[in-house]
Amino acid sequence: MLPCLTLAGIGWWCWPSQPTPVPPHLVAGTVHAALLTPDEASRLTGMTLTSSSEASKPSPALAADPSSCAIAVGPTTQAVFGKDWTAFLSATYQDAGGLGNYTMTQVVGVYPDREKAGALLRTLTAGLRSCSSAVRTDQDGRGSKWTYRIDGTASNSVSWTATQDGGNGWACYRQAQLKGKSLLQVGICEAGDGRSTVQALTRRVAAEVRG
């Protein structure tokens, strides 16, 4: 049960039985964003990762108790990325064993202008600040309790940790960053400390975002 619960705590779905390859690039007009491939992510993380799932639009907002924590429990959903994007791509990778002991996600949403993307980053930051803990119910009706802590903020970024109660050290480390007209987000879930890896991944993804 742990893999699905842990993925649920950050708004990721359990992987399909036959994952499809992740498109290597996202293009919206003159804006070009590239996500790391599983091979590139494996080299950077030191883990052997395989493609798990992908999405060309944000999933619906998730149920949270209290309801004011909808952003914290579903940071990759419409609760954050909304519906006004001009292009969107998310990809989730998992450990090669398929046990869900290590998962990584990358998300890029491209918007009409920097002001719109910046407003979403502010919404995300405010939502995290207002939620210290919550019960998240995934789309299959499974619930899990998580605590949330902001690790750092800047004018163009926010980083935070979501820790599963009773999860034997399982936590999800995430960072969101504004780059031009794009809002990107990277996260790692593991029973360890993924902060430095998430920072490195965010720099790599941000370096490829154009516009």
Short mmCIF file of C-alpha atoms in Angstrom, two decimals:
data_model
loop_
_atom_site.label_atom_id
_atom_site.label_comp_id
_atom_site.label_asym_id
_atom_site.label_seq_id
_atom_site.Cartn_x
_atom_site.Cartn_y
_atom_site.Cartn_z
CA MET A 1 0.00 0.00 0.00
CA LEU A 2 2.88 2.39 0.68
CA PRO A 3 3.82 3.21 -2.93
CA CYS A 4 0.32 4.35 -3.88
CA LEU A 5 -0.14 6.23 -0.61
CA THR A 6 3.13 8.01 -1.00
CA LEU A 7 2.44 8.96 -4.58
CA ALA A 8 -1.00 10.09 -3.52
CA GLY A 9 0.42 12.49 -0.97
CA ILE A 10 1.91 14.68 -3.68
CA GLY A 11 -0.74 14.39 -6.33
CA TRP A 12 0.82 11.66 -8.46
CA TRP A 13 -1.15 8.68 -9.71
CA CYS A 14 -0.03 5.10 -9.49
CA TRP A 15 1.74 4.09 -12.67
CA PRO A 16 0.01 2.34 -15.58
CA SER A 17 0.85 -1.27 -16.41
CA GLN A 18 2.24 -0.27 -19.82
CA PRO A 19 3.89 3.17 -19.56
CA THR A 20 4.48 5.11 -22.75
CA PRO A 21 7.72 6.96 -23.47
CA VAL A 22 7.85 10.56 -22.28
CA PRO A 23 8.12 13.12 -25.08
CA PRO A 24 11.56 14.71 -24.75
CA HIS A 25 10.42 18.27 -25.39
CA LEU A 26 7.56 20.68 -24.81
CA VAL A 27 7.09 23.48 -27.35
CA ALA A 28 4.65 26.38 -27.20
CA GLY A 29 5.28 29.00 -29.84
CA THR A 30 8.79 30.28 -29.21
CA VAL A 31 8.89 28.74 -25.75
CA HIS A 32 10.85 25.49 -25.59
CA ALA A 33 11.02 23.42 -22.44
CA ALA A 34 12.88 20.14 -22.10
CA LEU A 35 12.36 17.53 -19.42
CA LEU A 36 15.10 15.13 -18.46
CA THR A 37 14.76 11.70 -20.02
CA PRO A 38 14.79 8.63 -17.75
CA ASP A 39 18.45 8.01 -18.70
CA GLU A 40 19.44 11.61 -17.91
CA ALA A 41 17.51 11.52 -14.63
CA SER A 42 19.16 8.21 -13.73
CA ARG A 43 22.63 9.66 -14.23
CA LEU A 44 21.82 12.73 -12.14
CA THR A 45 20.11 10.88 -9.27
CA GLY A 46 22.33 7.81 -9.21
CA MET A 47 19.22 5.63 -9.44
CA THR A 48 18.04 3.47 -12.32
CA LEU A 49 14.72 5.08 -13.28
CA THR A 50 12.07 4.13 -15.80
CA SER A 51 9.13 6.05 -17.23
CA SER A 52 6.02 5.62 -15.10
CA SER A 53 3.37 8.05 -16.31
CA GLU A 54 2.92 11.28 -18.24
CA ALA A 55 0.18 13.87 -18.69
CA SER A 56 -0.49 16.66 -21.16
CA LYS A 57 -2.76 18.52 -18.73
CA PRO A 58 -3.01 18.90 -14.95
CA SER A 59 -5.25 16.43 -13.14
CA PRO A 60 -8.30 17.77 -11.25
CA ALA A 61 -7.79 19.19 -7.77
CA LEU A 62 -7.72 16.57 -5.02
CA ALA A 63 -9.79 16.19 -1.87
CA ALA A 64 -8.13 17.53 1.27
CA ASP A 65 -9.11 17.72 4.94
CA PRO A 66 -9.11 20.58 5.71
CA SER A 67 -10.26 21.76 2.28
CA SER A 68 -7.98 24.80 2.52
CA CYS A 69 -5.03 22.41 2.02
CA ALA A 70 -6.00 21.48 -1.55
CA ILE A 71 -2.84 23.15 -2.90
CA ALA A 72 -0.50 21.39 -0.46
CA VAL A 73 -1.94 17.92 -1.13
CA GLY A 74 -2.06 18.38 -4.91
CA PRO A 75 0.72 20.73 -6.03
CA THR A 76 0.80 19.33 -9.59
CA THR A 77 -2.98 19.51 -10.10
CA GLN A 78 -5.34 22.21 -11.34
CA ALA A 79 -5.29 23.62 -7.81
CA VAL A 80 -1.91 25.13 -8.76
CA PHE A 81 -1.48 24.95 -12.54
CA GLY A 82 -5.06 25.95 -13.34
CA LYS A 83 -6.55 25.81 -16.83
CA ASP A 84 -5.03 28.86 -18.55
CA TRP A 85 -1.76 27.24 -19.64
CA THR A 86 -0.81 27.29 -23.33
CA ALA A 87 1.23 24.10 -22.99
CA PHE A 88 1.67 21.59 -20.20
CA LEU A 89 3.67 18.42 -19.66
CA SER A 90 4.37 16.31 -16.60
CA ALA A 91 6.37 13.10 -16.29
CA THR A 92 6.84 10.72 -13.39
CA TYR A 93 9.67 8.19 -13.19
CA GLN A 94 10.08 5.35 -10.69
CA ASP A 95 12.80 2.98 -9.56
CA ALA A 96 13.48 0.23 -12.06
CA GLY A 97 12.20 -2.42 -9.63
CA GLY A 98 8.71 -0.98 -9.97
CA LEU A 99 8.14 -0.95 -6.22
CA GLY A 100 7.67 2.78 -5.84
CA ASN A 101 10.59 3.03 -3.40
CA TYR A 102 11.85 6.08 -5.31
CA THR A 103 9.85 8.38 -7.55
CA MET A 104 10.68 11.55 -9.43
CA THR A 105 8.39 14.01 -11.17
CA GLN A 106 8.94 16.93 -13.53
CA VAL A 107 6.22 19.41 -14.48
CA VAL A 108 6.27 22.41 -16.82
CA GLY A 109 3.32 24.71 -17.47
CA VAL A 110 3.65 27.51 -20.04
CA TYR A 111 1.36 30.55 -19.75
CA PRO A 112 0.43 33.59 -21.87
CA ASP A 113 2.77 35.86 -19.92
CA ARG A 114 5.12 35.99 -16.93
CA GLU A 115 2.52 37.77 -14.80
CA LYS A 116 0.14 34.82 -15.05
CA ALA A 117 2.85 32.29 -14.26
CA GLY A 118 4.08 34.42 -11.37
CA ALA A 119 0.60 34.67 -9.90
CA LEU A 120 0.41 30.87 -9.83
CA LEU A 121 3.73 30.65 -7.99
CA ARG A 122 2.41 33.09 -5.39
CA THR A 123 -0.77 31.01 -5.07
CA LEU A 124 1.32 27.88 -4.51
CA THR A 125 3.48 29.57 -1.88
CA ALA A 126 0.47 30.97 -0.03
CA GLY A 127 -1.24 27.59 -0.09
CA LEU A 128 1.78 25.88 1.42
CA ARG A 129 2.14 28.52 4.11
CA SER A 130 -1.47 28.06 5.17
CA CYS A 131 -1.27 24.27 5.53
CA SER A 132 0.88 22.53 8.13
CA SER A 133 -0.83 19.13 7.85
CA ALA A 134 -3.71 17.49 6.03
CA VAL A 135 -5.37 14.23 5.07
CA ARG A 136 -5.25 13.66 1.35
CA THR A 137 -7.74 11.35 -0.37
CA ASP A 138 -6.65 10.09 -3.77
CA GLN A 139 -8.93 9.38 -6.70
CA ASP A 140 -9.29 5.75 -5.62
CA GLY A 141 -10.59 6.78 -2.20
CA ARG A 142 -7.39 6.03 -0.27
CA GLY A 143 -6.43 8.49 2.43
CA SER A 144 -3.10 9.37 4.02
CA LYS A 145 -1.98 12.10 6.43
CA TRP A 146 0.93 14.38 5.60
CA THR A 147 2.76 17.27 7.23
CA TYR A 148 4.17 20.16 5.20
CA ARG A 149 7.15 22.43 5.77
CA ILE A 150 8.47 25.24 3.58
CA ASP A 151 12.25 24.94 3.28
CA GLY A 152 12.94 28.16 1.40
CA THR A 153 11.40 30.94 -0.68
CA ALA A 154 12.67 33.51 -3.16
CA SER A 155 11.04 35.92 -5.57
CA ASN A 156 10.98 33.22 -8.26
CA SER A 157 10.89 29.94 -6.30
CA VAL A 158 9.64 27.94 -3.34
CA SER A 159 10.89 24.65 -1.94
CA TRP A 160 9.14 22.43 0.57
CA THR A 161 8.96 19.00 2.18
CA ALA A 162 5.89 16.77 2.57
CA THR A 163 6.34 14.00 5.14
CA GLN A 164 3.95 11.07 5.42
CA ASP A 165 2.78 10.39 8.96
CA GLY A 166 3.68 6.83 9.92
CA GLY A 167 5.62 6.41 6.68
CA ASN A 168 8.91 5.26 8.22
CA GLY A 169 10.79 8.32 7.03
CA TRP A 170 9.07 8.57 3.65
CA ALA A 171 9.01 12.17 2.43
CA CYS A 172 8.62 14.13 -0.78
CA TYR A 173 10.98 17.00 -1.53
CA ARG A 174 9.74 19.53 -4.05
CA GLN A 175 10.77 22.80 -5.65
CA ALA A 176 8.82 25.12 -7.94
CA GLN A 177 10.45 27.86 -9.99
CA LEU A 178 9.31 30.64 -12.28
CA LYS A 179 11.24 30.93 -15.56
CA GLY A 180 9.95 33.45 -18.06
CA LYS A 181 6.36 32.52 -18.90
CA SER A 182 6.76 29.04 -17.44
CA LEU A 183 6.16 27.53 -14.01
CA LEU A 184 8.18 24.38 -13.46
CA GLN A 185 8.18 21.94 -10.59
CA VAL A 186 10.44 19.04 -9.65
CA GLY A 187 9.95 16.52 -6.86
CA ILE A 188 11.47 13.36 -5.42
CA CYS A 189 9.87 10.95 -2.95
CA GLU A 190 12.09 8.59 -0.98
CA ALA A 191 12.88 7.34 2.51
CA GLY A 192 15.89 9.65 2.65
CA ASP A 193 16.87 13.27 2.11
CA GLY A 194 16.30 14.33 -1.49
CA ARG A 195 16.72 18.08 -1.06
CA SER A 196 20.07 18.48 -2.80
CA THR A 197 19.02 16.23 -5.67
CA VAL A 198 15.82 18.20 -6.22
CA GLN A 199 17.83 21.41 -6.30
CA ALA A 200 20.14 19.97 -8.95
CA LEU A 201 17.22 18.66 -11.00
CA THR A 202 15.47 22.03 -10.83
CA ARG A 203 18.56 23.80 -12.14
CA ARG A 204 18.79 21.35 -15.04
CA VAL A 205 15.13 21.69 -16.02
CA ALA A 206 15.16 25.50 -15.59
CA ALA A 207 18.23 25.75 -17.83
CA GLU A 208 16.25 24.19 -20.70
CA VAL A 209 13.17 26.39 -20.36
CA ARG A 210 13.11 29.15 -22.97
CA GLY A 211 10.92 32.22 -23.20
#
